[in-house]
């Protein structure tokens, strides 16, 4: 439109300002008219004004945290109930798949909420290979206080909540951690966060078993309305104008199609993909405005997912790349009559694929940490359908297609009933009395 108007003005000789008959001049006027982006100096706590990608939110990011109101309310009720108990009854478990947002919920959502509700204090331990020194330090501090705080969350005195995040890292030493927990619950309510695949280990623990049966909250991936709230909060808290319709485009493409029919709804990796998408748009935008055109300039969610995969790949050695290729191909289903889809694989089968090699275990962990693979309580699968369009993976699939086809056919013929329950639950239910499934 500008080119047509500039041409008309030049022919009529009626332009009073030279920049109005020059497209570069119009670009400069447009840039000057845009609102300035939020800078670090006026963004509040360090890092709050920046986009975090897949990094978890910290306590400092509480003003920006949103979308988890229902989960926070449920956890508060469980903590209230635990405060009235004794022993193992004072333990609450939070479980969820990797990437679903447990750490962010605890640090930026739950902690500030319960501190605001009354005289409660929160002590947080992020478990590493040996968190026992930190837990013992908290115990010494609590033991030096006025004594055990049993029965209720008293409004007259503070009740301590000890949060142990990433508890799966200490399950290899159950005796030591159980002994510490037995002492800890005499002085505090304990909230443990653990990945879903390791929840069974908590259930089998004599001391933790009761909590897993009665005081466990399973954090599910965000629903569409919660994701939309997150996008709206980005605009409100950071002074960014979100173009009408962009939130719908984002959520529709992040949610994507579902090639693995047994799993319905949203998935753990979606929140990380949304964060990476916003981060990418922020990096390439010169103004505090997110538009559909700026979203298209980063090639949308597909471009973001492929960039995540490329970033992961670039960090691997040659041996690690060979292992990563084997893992990713094991999570692809290839058939003659339909498009390639994601394949859900049981942990037992995945361990058979990897063997006892510790390098393979490390590569698998990195794939999960990069949100390229998701894990629930029993299975692993590609984190998003768009991984199937990643150039490297498509090349591997084409090179290995005959073998992948044979594997899919053999899986049906051999009577691996557990695998079929995952991939074809309706068929297994119909043939339960007829022996192994037939092609």
PDB file of N, CA and C in Angstrom, residues 342-402:
ATOM      1  N   UNK A 342       4.322 -41.148  16.580  1.00  0.00           N
ATOM      2  CA  UNK A 342       5.084 -41.413  17.789  1.00  0.00           C
ATOM      3  C   UNK A 342       4.706 -42.786  18.353  1.00  0.00           C
ATOM      4  N   UNK A 343       5.643 -43.396  19.012  1.00  0.00           N
ATOM      5  CA  UNK A 343       5.436 -44.736  19.572  1.00  0.00           C
ATOM      6  C   UNK A 343       5.739 -44.691  21.061  1.00  0.00           C
ATOM      7  N   UNK A 344       4.826 -45.156  21.859  1.00  0.00           N
ATOM      8  CA  UNK A 344       5.028 -45.197  23.309  1.00  0.00           C
ATOM      9  C   UNK A 344       5.707 -46.515  23.680  1.00  0.00           C
ATOM     10  N   UNK A 345       6.794 -46.412  24.415  1.00  0.00           N
ATOM     11  CA  UNK A 345       7.629 -47.572  24.726  1.00  0.00           C
ATOM     12  C   UNK A 345       7.706 -47.740  26.237  1.00  0.00           C
ATOM     13  N   UNK A 346       7.503 -48.944  26.714  1.00  0.00           N
ATOM     14  CA  UNK A 346       7.599 -49.204  28.149  1.00  0.00           C
ATOM     15  C   UNK A 346       9.043 -49.043  28.610  1.00  0.00           C
ATOM     16  N   UNK A 347       9.216 -48.765  29.892  1.00  0.00           N
ATOM     17  CA  UNK A 347      10.562 -48.607  30.427  1.00  0.00           C
ATOM     18  C   UNK A 347      11.364 -49.895  30.276  1.00  0.00           C
ATOM     19  N   UNK A 348      10.695 -51.033  30.423  1.00  0.00           N
ATOM     20  CA  UNK A 348      11.396 -52.315  30.299  1.00  0.00           C
ATOM     21  C   UNK A 348      11.969 -52.470  28.895  1.00  0.00           C
ATOM     22  N   UNK A 349      11.172 -52.148  27.882  1.00  0.00           N
ATOM     23  CA  UNK A 349      11.670 -52.257  26.506  1.00  0.00           C
ATOM     24  C   UNK A 349      12.777 -51.248  26.241  1.00  0.00           C
ATOM     25  N   UNK A 350      12.625 -50.043  26.779  1.00  0.00           N
ATOM     26  CA  UNK A 350      13.646 -49.022  26.580  1.00  0.00           C
ATOM     27  C   UNK A 350      14.965 -49.450  27.214  1.00  0.00           C
ATOM     28  N   UNK A 351      14.907 -50.064  28.385  1.00  0.00           N
ATOM     29  CA  UNK A 351      16.126 -50.536  29.033  1.00  0.00           C
ATOM     30  C   UNK A 351      16.768 -51.665  28.242  1.00  0.00           C
ATOM     31  N   UNK A 352      15.935 -52.507  27.623  1.00  0.00           N
ATOM     32  CA  UNK A 352      16.500 -53.562  26.769  1.00  0.00           C
ATOM     33  C   UNK A 352      17.200 -52.947  25.560  1.00  0.00           C
ATOM     34  N   UNK A 353      16.628 -51.866  25.033  1.00  0.00           N
ATOM     35  CA  UNK A 353      17.234 -51.191  23.881  1.00  0.00           C
ATOM     36  C   UNK A 353      18.574 -50.568  24.242  1.00  0.00           C
ATOM     37  N   UNK A 354      18.656 -49.981  25.438  1.00  0.00           N
ATOM     38  CA  UNK A 354      19.853 -49.254  25.832  1.00  0.00           C
ATOM     39  C   UNK A 354      20.927 -50.163  26.429  1.00  0.00           C
ATOM     40  N   UNK A 355      20.508 -51.218  27.126  1.00  0.00           N
ATOM     41  CA  UNK A 355      21.485 -52.046  27.813  1.00  0.00           C
ATOM     42  C   UNK A 355      22.011 -51.353  29.055  1.00  0.00           C
ATOM     43  N   UNK A 356      23.060 -51.902  29.665  1.00  0.00           N
ATOM     44  CA  UNK A 356      23.574 -51.354  30.931  1.00  0.00           C
ATOM     45  C   UNK A 356      24.543 -50.190  30.774  1.00  0.00           C
ATOM     46  N   UNK A 357      24.753 -49.707  29.567  1.00  0.00           N
ATOM     47  CA  UNK A 357      25.735 -48.663  29.312  1.00  0.00           C
ATOM     48  C   UNK A 357      25.349 -47.363  30.033  1.00  0.00           C
ATOM     49  N   UNK A 358      26.188 -46.861  30.960  1.00  0.00           N
ATOM     50  CA  UNK A 358      25.852 -45.611  31.661  1.00  0.00           C
ATOM     51  C   UNK A 358      25.792 -44.410  30.722  1.00  0.00           C
ATOM     52  N   UNK A 359      26.554 -44.446  29.624  1.00  0.00           N
ATOM     53  CA  UNK A 359      26.489 -43.346  28.652  1.00  0.00           C
ATOM     54  C   UNK A 359      25.106 -43.259  28.033  1.00  0.00           C
ATOM     55  N   UNK A 360      24.521 -44.414  27.741  1.00  0.00           N
ATOM     56  CA  UNK A 360      23.176 -44.431  27.168  1.00  0.00           C
ATOM     57  C   UNK A 360      22.162 -43.853  28.154  1.00  0.00           C
ATOM     58  N   UNK A 361      22.317 -44.188  29.433  1.00  0.00           N
ATOM     59  CA  UNK A 361      21.417 -43.638  30.454  1.00  0.00           C
ATOM     60  C   UNK A 361      21.544 -42.126  30.521  1.00  0.00           C
ATOM     61  N   UNK A 362      22.779 -41.620  30.412  1.00  0.00           N
ATOM     62  CA  UNK A 362      23.001 -40.171  30.448  1.00  0.00           C
ATOM     63  C   UNK A 362      22.378 -39.480  29.237  1.00  0.00           C
ATOM     64  N   UNK A 363      22.500 -40.095  28.057  1.00  0.00           N
ATOM     65  CA  UNK A 363      21.913 -39.512  26.848  1.00  0.00           C
ATOM     66  C   UNK A 363      20.389 -39.479  26.962  1.00  0.00           C
ATOM     67  N   UNK A 364      19.815 -40.550  27.483  1.00  0.00           N
ATOM     68  CA  UNK A 364      18.366 -40.584  27.684  1.00  0.00           C
ATOM     69  C   UNK A 364      17.945 -39.474  28.638  1.00  0.00           C
ATOM     70  N   UNK A 365      18.692 -39.302  29.734  1.00  0.00           N
ATOM     71  CA  UNK A 365      18.370 -38.238  30.666  1.00  0.00           C
ATOM     72  C   UNK A 365      18.448 -36.868  30.025  1.00  0.00           C
ATOM     73  N   UNK A 366      19.449 -36.669  29.152  1.00  0.00           N
ATOM     74  CA  UNK A 366      19.577 -35.376  28.464  1.00  0.00           C
ATOM     75  C   UNK A 366      18.406 -35.141  27.510  1.00  0.00           C
ATOM     76  N   UNK A 367      17.969 -36.181  26.814  1.00  0.00           N
ATOM     77  CA  UNK A 367      16.811 -36.053  25.928  1.00  0.00           C
ATOM     78  C   UNK A 367      15.568 -35.640  26.709  1.00  0.00           C
ATOM     79  N   UNK A 368      15.418 -36.195  27.908  1.00  0.00           N
ATOM     80  CA  UNK A 368      14.285 -35.830  28.755  1.00  0.00           C
ATOM     81  C   UNK A 368      14.433 -34.394  29.245  1.00  0.00           C
ATOM     82  N   UNK A 369      15.640 -34.021  29.672  1.00  0.00           N
ATOM     83  CA  UNK A 369      15.862 -32.664  30.182  1.00  0.00           C
ATOM     84  C   UNK A 369      15.638 -31.613  29.097  1.00  0.00           C
ATOM     85  N   UNK A 370      15.953 -31.951  27.841  1.00  0.00           N
ATOM     86  CA  UNK A 370      15.727 -31.016  26.731  1.00  0.00           C
ATOM     87  C   UNK A 370      14.278 -31.039  26.260  1.00  0.00           C
ATOM     88  N   UNK A 371      13.441 -31.846  26.904  1.00  0.00           N
ATOM     89  CA  UNK A 371      12.011 -31.969  26.577  1.00  0.00           C
ATOM     90  C   UNK A 371      11.783 -32.565  25.190  1.00  0.00           C
ATOM     91  N   UNK A 372      12.769 -33.281  24.658  1.00  0.00           N
ATOM     92  CA  UNK A 372      12.576 -33.965  23.385  1.00  0.00           C
ATOM     93  C   UNK A 372      11.906 -35.309  23.597  1.00  0.00           C
ATOM     94  N   UNK A 373      12.009 -35.853  24.790  1.00  0.00           N
ATOM     95  CA  UNK A 373      11.330 -37.085  25.186  1.00  0.00           C
ATOM     96  C   UNK A 373      10.565 -36.804  26.471  1.00  0.00           C
ATOM     97  N   UNK A 374       9.354 -37.331  26.568  1.00  0.00           N
ATOM     98  CA  UNK A 374       8.554 -37.235  27.791  1.00  0.00           C
ATOM     99  C   UNK A 374       8.403 -38.621  28.392  1.00  0.00           C
ATOM    100  N   UNK A 375       8.249 -38.658  29.718  1.00  0.00           N
ATOM    101  CA  UNK A 375       8.032 -39.917  30.428  1.00  0.00           C
ATOM    102  C   UNK A 375       6.869 -39.748  31.392  1.00  0.00           C
ATOM    103  N   UNK A 376       5.959 -40.731  31.390  1.00  0.00           N
ATOM    104  CA  UNK A 376       4.944 -40.767  32.430  1.00  0.00           C
ATOM    105  C   UNK A 376       5.295 -41.912  33.377  1.00  0.00           C
ATOM    106  N   UNK A 377       4.335 -42.463  34.074  1.00  0.00           N
ATOM    107  CA  UNK A 377       4.663 -43.487  35.073  1.00  0.00           C
ATOM    108  C   UNK A 377       5.220 -44.757  34.448  1.00  0.00           C
ATOM    109  N   UNK A 378       4.824 -45.080  33.214  1.00  0.00           N
ATOM    110  CA  UNK A 378       5.173 -46.394  32.668  1.00  0.00           C
ATOM    111  C   UNK A 378       5.853 -46.361  31.314  1.00  0.00           C
ATOM    112  N   UNK A 379       5.773 -45.261  30.598  1.00  0.00           N
ATOM    113  CA  UNK A 379       6.254 -45.262  29.214  1.00  0.00           C
ATOM    114  C   UNK A 379       7.024 -43.990  28.880  1.00  0.00           C
ATOM    115  N   UNK A 380       7.783 -44.088  27.775  1.00  0.00           N
ATOM    116  CA  UNK A 380       8.498 -42.943  27.218  1.00  0.00           C
ATOM    117  C   UNK A 380       8.000 -42.716  25.795  1.00  0.00           C
ATOM    118  N   UNK A 381       8.032 -41.464  25.335  1.00  0.00           N
ATOM    119  CA  UNK A 381       7.555 -41.143  23.994  1.00  0.00           C
ATOM    120  C   UNK A 381       8.140 -39.802  23.576  1.00  0.00           C
ATOM    121  N   UNK A 382       8.156 -39.513  22.278  1.00  0.00           N
ATOM    122  CA  UNK A 382       8.640 -38.234  21.775  1.00  0.00           C
ATOM    123  C   UNK A 382       7.818 -37.091  22.365  1.00  0.00           C
ATOM    124  N   UNK A 383       8.501 -35.994  22.704  1.00  0.00           N
ATOM    125  CA  UNK A 383       7.826 -34.913  23.399  1.00  0.00           C
ATOM    126  C   UNK A 383       6.806 -34.161  22.573  1.00  0.00           C
ATOM    127  N   UNK A 384       6.902 -34.224  21.243  1.00  0.00           N
ATOM    128  CA  UNK A 384       5.945 -33.513  20.391  1.00  0.00           C
ATOM    129  C   UNK A 384       5.903 -34.178  19.029  1.00  0.00           C
ATOM    130  N   UNK A 385       4.720 -34.105  18.392  1.00  0.00           N
ATOM    131  CA  UNK A 385       4.568 -34.658  17.042  1.00  0.00           C
ATOM    132  C   UNK A 385       5.574 -34.073  16.063  1.00  0.00           C
ATOM    133  N   UNK A 386       5.926 -32.794  16.250  1.00  0.00           N
ATOM    134  CA  UNK A 386       6.813 -32.118  15.302  1.00  0.00           C
ATOM    135  C   UNK A 386       8.240 -32.644  15.348  1.00  0.00           C
ATOM    136  N   UNK A 387       8.583 -33.431  16.342  1.00  0.00           N
ATOM    137  CA  UNK A 387       9.877 -34.112  16.313  1.00  0.00           C
ATOM    138  C   UNK A 387       9.960 -35.026  15.088  1.00  0.00           C
ATOM    139  N   UNK A 388       8.809 -35.506  14.626  1.00  0.00           N
ATOM    140  CA  UNK A 388       8.785 -36.403  13.462  1.00  0.00           C
ATOM    141  C   UNK A 388       9.133 -35.669  12.169  1.00  0.00           C
ATOM    142  N   UNK A 389       9.168 -34.339  12.216  1.00  0.00           N
ATOM    143  CA  UNK A 389       9.547 -33.565  11.022  1.00  0.00           C
ATOM    144  C   UNK A 389      10.966 -33.005  11.137  1.00  0.00           C
ATOM    145  N   UNK A 390      11.653 -33.305  12.221  1.00  0.00           N
ATOM    146  CA  UNK A 390      13.048 -32.868  12.375  1.00  0.00           C
ATOM    147  C   UNK A 390      13.886 -33.552  11.307  1.00  0.00           C
ATOM    148  N   UNK A 391      14.679 -32.774  10.586  1.00  0.00           N
ATOM    149  CA  UNK A 391      15.374 -33.283   9.403  1.00  0.00           C
ATOM    150  C   UNK A 391      16.202 -34.534   9.695  1.00  0.00           C
ATOM    151  N   UNK A 392      16.972 -34.528  10.764  1.00  0.00           N
ATOM    152  CA  UNK A 392      17.817 -35.677  11.051  1.00  0.00           C
ATOM    153  C   UNK A 392      16.979 -36.930  11.303  1.00  0.00           C
ATOM    154  N   UNK A 393      15.910 -36.767  12.072  1.00  0.00           N
ATOM    155  CA  UNK A 393      15.085 -37.933  12.381  1.00  0.00           C
ATOM    156  C   UNK A 393      14.386 -38.456  11.127  1.00  0.00           C
ATOM    157  N   UNK A 394      13.916 -37.570  10.270  1.00  0.00           N
ATOM    158  CA  UNK A 394      13.269 -38.042   9.035  1.00  0.00           C
ATOM    159  C   UNK A 394      14.266 -38.783   8.147  1.00  0.00           C
ATOM    160  N   UNK A 395      15.513 -38.304   8.102  1.00  0.00           N
ATOM    161  CA  UNK A 395      16.538 -39.003   7.314  1.00  0.00           C
ATOM    162  C   UNK A 395      16.807 -40.396   7.889  1.00  0.00           C
ATOM    163  N   UNK A 396      16.884 -40.501   9.222  1.00  0.00           N
ATOM    164  CA  UNK A 396      17.122 -41.805   9.841  1.00  0.00           C
ATOM    165  C   UNK A 396      15.955 -42.757   9.565  1.00  0.00           C
ATOM    166  N   UNK A 397      14.748 -42.221   9.645  1.00  0.00           N
ATOM    167  CA  UNK A 397      13.568 -43.071   9.414  1.00  0.00           C
ATOM    168  C   UNK A 397      13.582 -43.630   7.996  1.00  0.00           C
ATOM    169  N   UNK A 398      13.883 -42.776   7.023  1.00  0.00           N
ATOM    170  CA  UNK A 398      13.912 -43.247   5.643  1.00  0.00           C
ATOM    171  C   UNK A 398      15.006 -44.293   5.443  1.00  0.00           C
ATOM    172  N   UNK A 399      16.153 -44.088   6.064  1.00  0.00           N
ATOM    173  CA  UNK A 399      17.250 -45.047   5.918  1.00  0.00           C
ATOM    174  C   UNK A 399      16.922 -46.383   6.575  1.00  0.00           C
ATOM    175  N   UNK A 400      16.143 -46.352   7.657  1.00  0.00           N
ATOM    176  CA  UNK A 400      15.844 -47.574   8.423  1.00  0.00           C
ATOM    177  C   UNK A 400      14.410 -48.057   8.230  1.00  0.00           C
ATOM    178  N   UNK A 401      13.708 -47.512   7.230  1.00  0.00           N
ATOM    179  CA  UNK A 401      12.282 -47.822   7.115  1.00  0.00           C
ATOM    180  C   UNK A 401      11.985 -49.319   7.018  1.00  0.00           C
ATOM    181  N   UNK A 402      12.689 -50.112   6.198  1.00  0.00           N
ATOM    182  CA  UNK A 402      12.380 -51.548   6.155  1.00  0.00           C
ATOM    183  C   UNK A 402      12.487 -52.219   7.523  1.00  0.00           C
TER     184      UNK A 402
END
